[in-house]
Coordinates of C-alpha atoms in Angstrom, one line a residue:
M14 CA 0.0 0.0 0.0
W15 CA 2.8 2.4 1.0
S16 CA 4.7 1.7 -2.2
Q17 CA 1.6 2.5 -4.3
I18 CA 1.2 5.9 -2.5
Q19 CA 4.9 6.6 -3.2
K20 CA 4.3 5.9 -6.9
K21 CA 1.3 8.2 -7.1
L22 CA 2.9 11.1 -5.1
P23 CA 6.2 12.7 -5.7
P24 CA 8.5 12.3 -2.7
H25 CA 8.8 16.0 -2.1
S26 CA 5.2 17.0 -2.7
F27 CA 3.1 18.6 -0.1
R28 CA 0.7 15.7 0.0
Y29 CA 3.5 13.2 0.4
K30 CA 4.8 15.2 3.4
V31 CA 1.3 15.5 4.9
I32 CA 0.7 11.7 4.6
L33 CA 4.1 10.8 6.0
T34 CA 3.7 13.2 8.9
S35 CA 0.2 11.9 9.6
I36 CA 1.5 8.3 9.5
I37 CA 4.3 9.1 12.0
C38 CA 1.9 11.1 14.3
I39 CA -0.6 8.2 14.3
V40 CA 1.5 5.0 14.2
I41 CA 4.0 5.9 17.0
P42 CA 1.3 7.0 19.5
A43 CA -0.8 4.0 18.6
I44 CA 2.1 1.6 19.2
I45 CA 2.9 3.3 22.5
T46 CA -0.8 3.2 23.5
L47 CA -1.1 -0.5 22.7
F48 CA 2.0 -1.3 24.8
I49 CA 0.7 0.8 27.8
N50 CA -2.8 -0.7 27.3
N51 CA -1.3 -4.2 27.4
Y52 CA 0.6 -3.4 30.6
L53 CA -2.4 -1.9 32.4
T54 CA -4.8 -4.6 31.4
K55 CA -2.8 -7.1 33.4
D56 CA -3.9 -5.4 36.7
A57 CA -7.4 -4.9 35.3
M58 CA -7.7 -8.6 34.5
K59 CA -6.5 -9.5 38.0
E60 CA -9.0 -7.1 39.6
Q61 CA -11.8 -8.4 37.4
A62 CA -10.9 -12.0 38.2
M63 CA -10.9 -11.2 41.9
S64 CA -14.2 -9.4 41.5
N65 CA -15.7 -12.5 39.8
A66 CA -14.3 -14.8 42.4
N67 CA -15.7 -12.7 45.3
R68 CA -19.1 -12.5 43.6
E69 CA -19.2 -16.3 43.3
L70 CA -18.1 -16.6 46.9
K71 CA -20.8 -14.1 48.0
L72 CA -23.5 -16.0 46.2
A73 CA -22.3 -19.3 47.8
G74 CA -22.0 -17.6 51.1
E75 CA -25.6 -16.5 51.1
Y76 CA -26.7 -20.1 50.5
V77 CA -24.4 -21.4 53.4
N78 CA -25.5 -18.5 55.7
K79 CA -29.1 -19.5 55.0
I80 CA -28.4 -23.1 56.1
F81 CA -26.7 -22.0 59.4
E82 CA -29.4 -19.4 60.0
D83 CA -32.0 -22.2 59.8
M84 CA -30.0 -24.2 62.4
L85 CA -29.9 -21.2 64.7
Y86 CA -33.6 -20.6 64.2
A87 CA -34.4 -24.1 65.4
A88 CA -32.1 -23.6 68.5
N89 CA -33.6 -20.2 69.2
F90 CA -37.1 -21.6 69.1
V91 CA -36.3 -24.3 71.6
Q92 CA -34.6 -21.8 73.8
L93 CA -37.3 -19.1 73.7
D94 CA -40.6 -20.9 73.5
S95 CA -42.1 -20.5 77.0
E96 CA -44.5 -23.5 76.8
L97 CA -41.7 -25.8 75.6
N98 CA -39.3 -24.6 78.3
T99 CA -42.0 -25.1 81.0
I100 CA -42.3 -28.8 79.9
L101 CA -38.5 -29.2 79.7
K102 CA -37.8 -27.7 83.1
K103 CA -40.5 -29.9 84.7
N104 CA -39.1 -33.1 83.2
A105 CA -35.5 -32.2 84.0
Q106 CA -36.4 -32.5 87.7
I107 CA -38.4 -35.8 87.4
D108 CA -36.9 -39.1 88.3
D109 CA -38.3 -41.8 85.9
T110 CA -38.2 -44.4 88.7
S111 CA -40.6 -42.5 90.9
I112 CA -43.2 -41.6 88.2
E113 CA -46.8 -42.9 88.9
Q114 CA -49.0 -44.3 86.2
Q115 CA -51.0 -41.1 85.6
E116 CA -47.7 -39.1 85.4
V117 CA -46.4 -41.6 82.9
Y118 CA -49.4 -40.8 80.6
E119 CA -48.8 -37.0 81.1
S120 CA -45.1 -37.5 80.4
F121 CA -46.0 -39.3 77.2
V122 CA -48.4 -36.5 76.1
E123 CA -45.7 -33.9 76.8
Y124 CA -43.1 -35.9 75.0
S125 CA -45.3 -36.1 71.9
K126 CA -46.0 -32.4 72.1
V127 CA -42.3 -31.5 72.3
S128 CA -41.4 -33.9 69.5
K129 CA -44.1 -32.5 67.3
T130 CA -43.1 -29.0 68.0
I131 CA -39.4 -29.5 67.1
E132 CA -40.5 -31.5 64.0
N133 CA -42.6 -28.5 62.8
V134 CA -39.8 -26.0 63.5
T135 CA -37.6 -27.8 61.0
L136 CA -40.1 -28.2 58.2
L137 CA -39.4 -24.8 56.5
G138 CA -35.6 -24.9 56.1
E139 CA -33.1 -27.6 55.2
K140 CA -33.6 -31.0 56.9
S141 CA -31.9 -31.0 60.3
Y142 CA -31.7 -33.3 63.3
V143 CA -32.8 -31.6 66.5
T144 CA -31.9 -33.1 69.9
I145 CA -33.1 -31.8 73.3
L146 CA -31.0 -33.5 76.0
L147 CA -31.9 -32.8 79.6
K148 CA -29.4 -33.0 82.4
N149 CA -31.1 -36.2 83.8
G150 CA -30.6 -38.0 80.5
K151 CA -34.2 -37.5 79.3
H152 CA -34.3 -36.5 75.6
Y153 CA -36.5 -35.4 72.8
T154 CA -35.7 -35.7 69.1
N155 CA -37.2 -35.4 65.6
Y156 CA -35.6 -38.8 64.7
P157 CA -35.9 -42.3 66.1
V158 CA -33.6 -43.4 68.9
S159 CA -32.8 -46.4 66.9
D160 CA -31.0 -44.1 64.4
Y161 CA -28.8 -42.6 67.2
N162 CA -29.0 -42.7 71.0
P163 CA -28.8 -39.0 72.2
E164 CA -27.3 -40.0 75.5
K165 CA -24.0 -40.7 73.7
L166 CA -23.7 -36.9 73.3
F167 CA -22.6 -36.8 77.0
S168 CA -19.3 -38.5 76.0
E169 CA -18.5 -36.2 73.0
P170 CA -15.2 -34.4 73.5
W171 CA -16.8 -31.0 72.8
F172 CA -19.7 -31.5 75.2
K173 CA -17.9 -30.2 78.3
E174 CA -17.4 -26.8 76.5
L175 CA -21.2 -26.2 76.8
D176 CA -20.9 -25.6 80.5
G177 CA -19.3 -22.2 79.7
V178 CA -22.0 -21.2 77.2
F179 CA -24.6 -18.6 78.3
G180 CA -27.6 -16.9 76.7
Y181 CA -27.5 -16.9 72.9
E182 CA -23.9 -18.1 72.7
A183 CA -23.5 -21.3 70.8
I184 CA -20.7 -23.8 70.0
W185 CA -20.3 -24.7 66.4
I186 CA -19.0 -28.3 65.9
G187 CA -17.2 -28.6 62.6
S188 CA -17.4 -31.7 60.3
Q189 CA -17.5 -34.9 62.2
P190 CA -18.3 -38.5 61.1
T191 CA -22.1 -38.9 60.8
V192 CA -23.6 -40.6 63.8
F193 CA -27.0 -41.2 62.3
K194 CA -27.2 -44.8 60.8
S195 CA -29.7 -43.8 58.1
E196 CA -27.3 -41.1 56.8
Q197 CA -23.9 -42.7 57.2
K198 CA -23.8 -44.3 53.7
R199 CA -24.9 -41.3 51.8
N200 CA -23.5 -38.5 54.0
P201 CA -20.3 -39.4 55.8
Y202 CA -20.0 -36.1 57.7
Q203 CA -22.2 -33.8 59.7
I204 CA -22.1 -30.2 61.1
S205 CA -23.8 -29.2 64.4
V206 CA -24.5 -26.3 66.6
A207 CA -25.2 -26.6 70.4
R208 CA -26.6 -24.4 73.1
T209 CA -27.4 -24.7 76.8
L210 CA -30.8 -24.4 78.4
R211 CA -30.6 -22.5 81.6
D212 CA -33.3 -21.6 84.3
S213 CA -33.7 -18.1 85.9
N214 CA -30.7 -18.9 88.1
L215 CA -28.5 -19.6 85.1
K216 CA -28.4 -23.3 86.1
I217 CA -28.2 -25.7 83.2
Y218 CA -31.1 -28.1 83.0
G219 CA -30.7 -29.2 79.4
Y220 CA -29.0 -28.8 76.0
V221 CA -30.2 -28.3 72.4
I222 CA -28.1 -29.7 69.5
V223 CA -29.1 -29.0 65.9
T224 CA -27.3 -31.1 63.2
I225 CA -27.3 -31.0 59.4
M226 CA -25.4 -33.2 56.9
E227 CA -22.2 -31.7 55.4
N228 CA -23.5 -32.4 51.9
K229 CA -26.0 -29.5 52.3
V230 CA -23.1 -27.1 52.5
K231 CA -21.3 -29.0 49.7
Q232 CA -24.2 -28.2 47.3
A233 CA -22.9 -24.6 47.1
F234 CA -19.7 -25.9 45.5
E235 CA -21.2 -28.2 42.9
S236 CA -21.6 -25.5 40.2
M237 CA -17.9 -24.5 40.3
P238 CA -16.4 -24.9 36.8
G239 CA -13.2 -26.7 35.7
K240 CA -10.4 -26.9 38.3
E241 CA -11.8 -24.3 40.6
E242 CA -12.0 -25.4 44.2
M243 CA -14.3 -24.0 46.9
M244 CA -14.3 -25.2 50.5
L245 CA -15.5 -24.2 54.0
V246 CA -12.7 -23.8 56.6
D247 CA -12.8 -23.0 60.3
S248 CA -10.7 -20.3 62.1
S249 CA -7.6 -22.5 62.1
Y250 CA -8.1 -23.3 58.4
K251 CA -9.2 -26.9 58.9
I252 CA -11.3 -28.0 56.0
L253 CA -15.0 -28.5 57.1
S254 CA -16.6 -29.1 53.7
H255 CA -15.2 -29.9 50.3
R256 CA -16.4 -31.6 47.1
K257 CA -14.0 -34.4 47.8
N258 CA -14.8 -36.1 51.1
E259 CA -11.2 -37.3 51.6
K260 CA -10.0 -33.7 52.0
I261 CA -12.5 -33.0 54.9
G262 CA -10.6 -32.8 58.1
E263 CA -7.3 -31.8 56.5
S264 CA -5.6 -28.4 56.9
F265 CA -5.7 -25.9 54.1
P266 CA -2.4 -26.5 52.2
Y267 CA -1.5 -22.8 51.6
I268 CA -1.8 -21.3 55.1
K269 CA 1.8 -19.9 55.1
E270 CA 1.2 -18.1 51.8
I271 CA -2.0 -16.4 52.8
Q272 CA -0.6 -15.3 56.2
D273 CA 2.3 -13.6 54.5
P274 CA 1.9 -9.7 54.9
N275 CA 2.9 -9.3 51.3
F276 CA 0.3 -11.8 50.0
T277 CA -1.3 -10.5 46.8
N278 CA -4.1 -13.2 46.4
I279 CA -1.9 -15.2 44.1
I280 CA -0.6 -18.6 45.2
T281 CA 2.2 -20.4 43.4
A282 CA 2.1 -24.2 43.5
Q283 CA 3.6 -26.7 41.2
K284 CA 4.8 -24.0 38.8
E285 CA 1.3 -22.7 38.4
N286 CA -0.5 -19.6 39.8
Y287 CA -3.8 -19.9 41.6
L288 CA -6.2 -17.1 42.5
Y289 CA -7.2 -17.0 46.2
A290 CA -10.4 -15.5 47.6
D291 CA -12.3 -15.9 50.8
H292 CA -15.6 -14.8 52.3
Q293 CA -16.6 -14.7 56.0
I294 CA -19.6 -16.8 57.1
M295 CA -21.7 -15.0 59.7
N296 CA -19.7 -14.3 62.9
M297 CA -18.5 -17.8 63.5
G298 CA -14.9 -17.4 62.4
W299 CA -15.5 -19.8 59.5
K300 CA -14.8 -18.9 55.8
L301 CA -15.6 -19.9 52.3
V302 CA -12.4 -20.2 50.4
S303 CA -11.9 -20.6 46.6
I304 CA -8.8 -21.6 44.8
N305 CA -8.9 -21.1 41.0
P306 CA -6.1 -21.5 38.4
Y307 CA -5.2 -18.0 37.4
K308 CA -5.2 -18.7 33.7
Q309 CA -8.7 -20.1 34.0
A310 CA -9.8 -17.2 36.0
I311 CA -8.7 -14.6 33.5
F312 CA -9.4 -16.7 30.3
K313 CA -12.7 -15.0 29.5
I314 CA -11.5 -11.5 30.5
N315 CA -8.2 -12.0 28.5
S316 CA -10.3 -13.1 25.5
I317 CA -12.3 -9.9 25.7
F318 CA -9.2 -7.8 25.9
Q319 CA -7.7 -9.6 22.9
K320 CA -10.9 -8.9 20.9
V321 CA -10.7 -5.3 21.9
F322 CA -7.1 -5.1 20.8
L323 CA -8.0 -6.7 17.5
V324 CA -10.9 -4.2 17.0
Q325 CA -8.5 -1.4 17.8
L326 CA -6.0 -2.6 15.3
I327 CA -8.6 -3.1 12.6
S328 CA -10.0 0.4 13.4
F329 CA -6.5 1.9 13.2
V330 CA -5.9 0.3 9.7
I331 CA -9.3 1.4 8.4
F332 CA -8.7 4.9 9.8
F333 CA -5.2 5.1 8.3
L334 CA -6.5 4.1 4.8
L335 CA -9.4 6.5 5.1
L336 CA -7.1 9.3 6.2
A337 CA -4.7 8.7 3.3
Y338 CA -7.6 8.9 0.9
I339 CA -9.1 12.0 2.4
L340 CA -5.8 13.9 2.4
Q341 CA -5.6 13.4 -1.3
T342 CA -9.1 14.4 -2.1
I343 CA -9.8 17.3 0.3
T344 CA -12.1 19.9 -1.3
K345 CA -14.2 22.8 -0.2
P346 CA -17.4 20.8 0.2
L347 CA -15.7 19.1 3.2
V348 CA -15.7 22.5 5.0
H349 CA -19.4 22.6 4.5
L350 CA -19.8 19.1 5.8
S351 CA -17.7 20.0 8.8
N352 CA -20.0 23.0 9.6
V353 CA -23.0 20.7 9.3
A354 CA -21.4 18.2 11.6
E355 CA -20.7 21.0 14.2
T356 CA -24.4 21.9 14.0
V357 CA -25.4 18.3 14.6
Q358 CA -23.0 18.1 17.5
S359 CA -24.7 21.1 19.1
G360 CA -27.9 19.0 19.2
N361 CA -29.7 20.0 15.9
L362 CA -30.5 16.7 14.2
K363 CA -32.8 18.3 11.6
V364 CA -30.1 20.0 9.6
R365 CA -29.1 18.4 6.3
S366 CA -26.1 18.7 3.9
N367 CA -26.9 20.3 0.5
V368 CA -23.8 19.0 -1.3
Q369 CA -25.0 17.8 -4.7
N370 CA -21.7 16.5 -6.1
K371 CA -21.7 13.0 -7.7
D372 CA -18.2 12.1 -6.5
E373 CA -17.2 10.6 -3.2
I374 CA -17.9 13.9 -1.3
G375 CA -21.4 13.9 -2.7
K376 CA -21.8 10.3 -1.5
L377 CA -20.5 11.2 1.9
S378 CA -23.0 14.1 2.1
N379 CA -25.8 11.7 1.1
S380 CA -24.6 9.1 3.7
F381 CA -24.5 11.8 6.3
N382 CA -28.1 12.7 5.6
L383 CA -29.1 9.1 5.8
M384 CA -27.2 8.7 9.0
L385 CA -29.1 11.6 10.6
D386 CA -32.4 10.1 9.4
R387 CA -31.4 6.7 10.9
I388 CA -30.3 8.4 14.2
N389 CA -33.7 10.1 14.5
E390 CA -35.4 6.8 13.7
M391 CA -33.3 5.0 16.3
I392 CA -34.0 7.7 18.9
R393 CA -37.7 7.2 18.3
E394 CA -37.4 3.4 18.5
I395 CA -35.3 3.5 21.6
T396 CA -37.8 5.9 23.3
E397 CA -40.7 3.5 22.5
T398 CA -38.6 0.5 23.6
Q399 CA -37.8 2.2 26.9
I400 CA -41.4 3.0 27.5
R401 CA -42.5 -0.6 26.8
K402 CA -39.6 -1.9 29.0
R403 CA -40.7 0.4 31.9
K404 CA -44.3 -0.7 31.6
A405 CA -43.1 -4.3 31.6
E406 CA -41.0 -3.7 34.7
L407 CA -43.9 -2.1 36.4
S408 CA -46.1 -5.1 35.5
M409 CA -43.5 -7.4 36.9
L410 CA -43.1 -5.3 40.1
Q411 CA -46.8 -5.3 40.6
A412 CA -46.9 -9.1 40.4
Q413 CA -44.2 -9.6 43.0
I414 CA -44.7 -10.6 46.6
N415 CA -42.0 -10.4 49.1
P416 CA -41.3 -14.0 50.2
H417 CA -39.8 -12.8 53.5
F418 CA -43.1 -11.1 54.4
L419 CA -45.2 -14.1 53.4
F420 CA -43.0 -16.3 55.5
N421 CA -43.4 -14.0 58.6
V422 CA -47.2 -13.7 58.2
L423 CA -47.8 -17.4 57.6
N424 CA -45.4 -18.3 60.4
S425 CA -47.4 -15.9 62.7
I426 CA -50.6 -17.7 61.8
R427 CA -49.1 -21.1 62.3
M428 CA -47.6 -20.1 65.7
K429 CA -51.0 -18.6 66.9
V430 CA -52.8 -21.7 65.9
M431 CA -50.2 -24.0 67.4
K432 CA -49.8 -22.2 70.7
K433 CA -53.2 -20.6 71.5
G434 CA -55.8 -21.8 69.0
D435 CA -56.4 -18.1 68.2
Y436 CA -59.5 -17.5 66.1
E437 CA -58.0 -14.3 64.8
S438 CA -56.1 -16.5 62.3
A439 CA -59.2 -16.7 60.1
E440 CA -59.2 -13.0 59.8
M441 CA -55.5 -12.9 59.0
I442 CA -55.9 -15.5 56.3
S443 CA -58.9 -13.6 54.9
S444 CA -56.9 -10.3 54.7
L445 CA -53.8 -12.0 53.3
S446 CA -55.9 -13.8 50.6
K447 CA -57.3 -10.4 49.5
L448 CA -53.9 -9.0 49.2
L449 CA -52.6 -12.0 47.3
R450 CA -55.6 -12.0 44.9
M451 CA -55.0 -8.3 44.2
T452 CA -51.3 -8.8 43.6
I453 CA -51.7 -11.8 41.3
D454 CA -54.5 -10.3 39.2
Q455 CA -52.6 -8.9 36.2
D456 CA -55.7 -7.4 34.5
K457 CA -56.3 -4.8 37.2
G458 CA -53.8 -2.1 36.2
M459 CA -56.2 0.7 37.4
I460 CA -58.5 0.3 40.3
T461 CA -60.9 2.5 42.2
F462 CA -59.6 4.5 45.2
K463 CA -62.1 2.5 47.3
D464 CA -60.4 -0.8 46.3
E465 CA -57.0 0.8 47.0
V466 CA -58.2 1.8 50.5
G467 CA -59.4 -1.7 51.1
I468 CA -55.9 -3.1 50.2
V469 CA -54.1 -0.9 52.7
T470 CA -56.8 -1.6 55.3
D471 CA -56.1 -5.3 55.0
Y472 CA -52.3 -4.6 55.0
V473 CA -52.4 -2.5 58.2
R474 CA -54.6 -5.2 59.9
L475 CA -51.9 -7.8 59.0
M476 CA -49.1 -5.6 60.2
N477 CA -50.9 -5.0 63.5
M478 CA -51.2 -8.7 64.1
R479 CA -47.4 -9.1 63.5
Q480 CA -46.4 -6.2 65.8
R481 CA -46.7 -6.0 69.5
E482 CA -48.1 -2.5 69.4
E483 CA -51.1 -1.6 67.2
V484 CA -51.2 1.2 64.7
Q485 CA -54.4 3.2 64.5
F486 CA -55.5 3.6 60.9
K487 CA -58.0 6.3 60.2
V488 CA -59.7 6.8 56.8
N489 CA -61.4 10.1 55.8
V490 CA -62.4 9.8 52.1
S491 CA -65.3 11.6 50.4
D492 CA -67.8 9.6 48.3
T493 CA -66.7 11.2 45.1
A494 CA -63.0 10.5 45.9
Y495 CA -63.8 6.8 46.3
L496 CA -64.9 6.6 42.7
E497 CA -61.6 8.0 41.3
T498 CA -59.3 5.4 39.6
I499 CA -55.6 5.2 40.2
P500 CA -52.8 2.6 39.6
R501 CA -53.0 -0.2 42.2
F502 CA -50.5 -0.3 45.1
I503 CA -50.1 3.4 45.3
L504 CA -51.0 3.8 49.0
Q505 CA -49.4 0.6 50.3
P506 CA -45.7 1.6 49.9
I507 CA -46.3 4.9 51.6
I508 CA -48.2 3.3 54.5
E509 CA -45.5 0.7 54.7
N510 CA -42.8 3.3 55.1
S511 CA -44.9 5.1 57.8
I512 CA -45.2 1.8 59.8
I513 CA -41.6 0.6 59.5
H514 CA -39.6 3.8 59.4
G515 CA -42.0 6.5 60.7
L516 CA -43.5 4.7 63.6
N517 CA -40.6 2.2 63.8
Q518 CA -43.1 -0.7 64.1
S519 CA -44.5 0.8 67.3
A520 CA -47.8 2.3 68.3
G521 CA -49.0 5.3 66.4
K522 CA -51.5 6.8 64.1
I523 CA -51.8 6.9 60.3
T524 CA -54.5 9.0 58.6
V525 CA -55.5 8.7 54.9
E526 CA -57.6 11.6 53.6
A527 CA -58.9 12.0 50.0
F528 CA -61.2 14.6 48.4
L529 CA -62.0 16.4 45.2
K530 CA -61.7 20.2 45.1
R531 CA -63.4 21.5 42.0
N532 CA -62.0 18.9 39.5
D533 CA -58.7 18.3 41.3
F534 CA -58.0 15.1 43.2
F535 CA -56.1 15.2 46.5
I536 CA -54.7 12.4 48.6
I537 CA -53.1 13.1 52.0
I538 CA -51.3 10.4 54.1
E539 CA -50.0 11.5 57.5
D540 CA -48.4 9.8 60.4
N541 CA -47.3 11.0 63.9
G542 CA -44.0 9.0 63.8
E543 CA -40.4 10.0 64.2
G544 CA -40.2 12.1 61.1
M545 CA -37.1 12.8 59.0
S546 CA -34.1 15.0 59.4
E547 CA -33.9 18.0 57.0
Q548 CA -31.1 16.4 55.0
T549 CA -33.0 13.1 54.6
L550 CA -36.1 15.0 53.5
L551 CA -34.0 17.0 50.9
N552 CA -32.6 13.7 49.5
L553 CA -36.1 12.2 49.2
R554 CA -37.5 15.3 47.5
A555 CA -34.5 15.2 45.1
R556 CA -35.5 11.7 44.0
L557 CA -39.1 12.7 43.5
T558 CA -38.5 14.5 40.2
R559 CA -39.3 13.6 36.7
N560 CA -35.5 13.4 35.9
A561 CA -34.6 11.1 38.8
G562 CA -35.3 7.9 36.8
F563 CA -37.0 4.7 37.7
S564 CA -36.4 3.4 41.3
N565 CA -37.1 0.0 42.8
V566 CA -36.6 0.1 46.5
Q567 CA -36.4 -3.3 48.2
N568 CA -37.9 -3.6 51.7
K569 CA -37.3 -6.9 53.3
M570 CA -39.9 -6.3 56.1
G571 CA -43.0 -5.5 54.0
F572 CA -45.5 -6.8 51.5
S573 CA -44.5 -4.7 48.5
S574 CA -41.1 -4.1 46.9
I575 CA -42.4 -1.0 45.1
G576 CA -40.8 2.0 46.7
I577 CA -42.1 5.6 47.1
T578 CA -40.1 6.8 44.1
N579 CA -41.6 4.0 42.1
V580 CA -45.1 5.3 43.2
Y581 CA -44.1 8.7 42.0
E582 CA -42.9 7.2 38.7
R583 CA -46.1 5.3 38.0
M584 CA -48.3 8.2 38.9
C585 CA -46.3 10.4 36.5
M586 CA -46.7 7.9 33.7
T587 CA -50.4 7.7 34.4
F588 CA -51.4 11.4 34.9
G589 CA -48.3 13.1 33.3
D590 CA -47.6 16.7 34.3
A591 CA -51.0 16.9 36.1
F592 CA -49.5 14.8 39.0
N593 CA -47.5 16.3 41.8
M594 CA -46.1 14.7 45.0
E595 CA -45.0 16.7 48.1
V596 CA -43.5 15.4 51.3
Y597 CA -43.3 17.3 54.5
S598 CA -41.6 16.0 57.7
E599 CA -40.2 17.2 61.0
V600 CA -38.2 15.2 63.5
G601 CA -40.4 14.1 66.3
K602 CA -43.6 15.3 64.7
G603 CA -44.3 12.9 61.9
T604 CA -44.5 12.9 58.1
K605 CA -47.1 14.1 55.6
V606 CA -47.3 13.0 52.0
I607 CA -49.6 14.9 49.6
L608 CA -50.5 13.4 46.2
S609 CA -52.4 15.7 43.8
V610 CA -53.8 15.4 40.3
L611 CA -54.6 18.9 39.0
R612 CA -56.9 18.7 36.1
G613 CA -58.0 22.3 36.1
G614 CA -61.5 23.7 35.4

């Protein structure tokens, strides 16, 4: 190519000098840039590989944490349930040899009740083995004694440590050979947590031990690709869980390397580098650790950088050829095109080039005009796509139900029925069913304000049954306001914030008022809660603008995952500029939210 240019251009011509200077000014910086880019991407690839490893560990850690939280939940339930503790304390003081016939029957009934209770507690999470062992040797389990005799726990080497455990403290027992006969062939190892049961004088009258099979933890490692290893280790780096059973109980082989103050997350072993990452599990001192061959960890990232390098190289070659051609064919129409391009850059996409030449400049002018047409068309298509996407996101959000909230409500109903036989459960189920029906019904995008008030009334009733202190909910709505139609789930997120953040899930008062003034529709939600600081209020108001964008605020404690900013977004999409939302709040005096649809006339 360069030889052809030399033939066409005299060596001392102006064009020859311009092309040669352009090549020097482009090629040298490009080569330097490529070398610098290659040097810098090494650190970037390592950082990205570490980020990917930490993300995988975090996902696995959430799964493992959930397993251990279920174990703690079972232990907490046994420790905190008053009816259960009454039975256990009573039986801890009874000598089986002196029990009369009637007391034998009562003891059998109590045993059945305790066994049924601990069996129910373990239904919701991962399968676990719960053992309640009293000081006198009496025991309660959710498994048959033929599978394992709980009295053998007294002889376990870690059992003596329980004497120094108080309150919510617990001893975590790492992987040990499985003691349950029914599990020994399939699951050779088990993990347990143990607590003491103490009376008001802090005297031990029993113990609670919750055990799961080690393979439940191992399931978090099954999806790891290739040679990547993930394992669970204790505070002394003893392996508690691994895909390979034979490695359980061994020490982590690279302890010295990771304890080195200059450790850079790269382990060298057998002439190969491995990427190291770890993730803390709860506050137990245990960690999830991953070891991944460094080449494998950066393979995909390196492939991307190579493709980028290739694209850069191709782009450079194309640009160089184009530049060489343009430098030989520069004409005055190019100045006009440059002016048109500057106009477009300033934001005017309606301007067009009027160059009518039939040569390459004319074609460039025509292509420029077509490009502007296409850009305008793409902007229109993107705008329509974003609107459809946002509507789809709203539809999806309206169909969601927070599983954590469902779990809490259903668990509250189950506990009331199991403990007290409370007839309020029927009312709770009725209210919850109404909310579920309204959530699942996809056809009701717009509902009457009366139906919306019914939704939040059921929601407040459910929240009151969950909380110790009741929230007073007052509704003052005119008959005409009841007939207004709005998008569903507009009030519920605001009421939810008032209960959880404003009233802090304590007693208080929430008022909903709605009325029509002339043809304008006003909704006022007010609480007498803690209120917000001035800075918090300013931040919230800043988000309630039409330029703030779509917001999806997750709330783990409530029914809806649709946040206040999402309410604002949906009302804006429905009523446009006629809608306005104002928030007033003062620390210690509560919060007031005013929604208005100003139609005029």
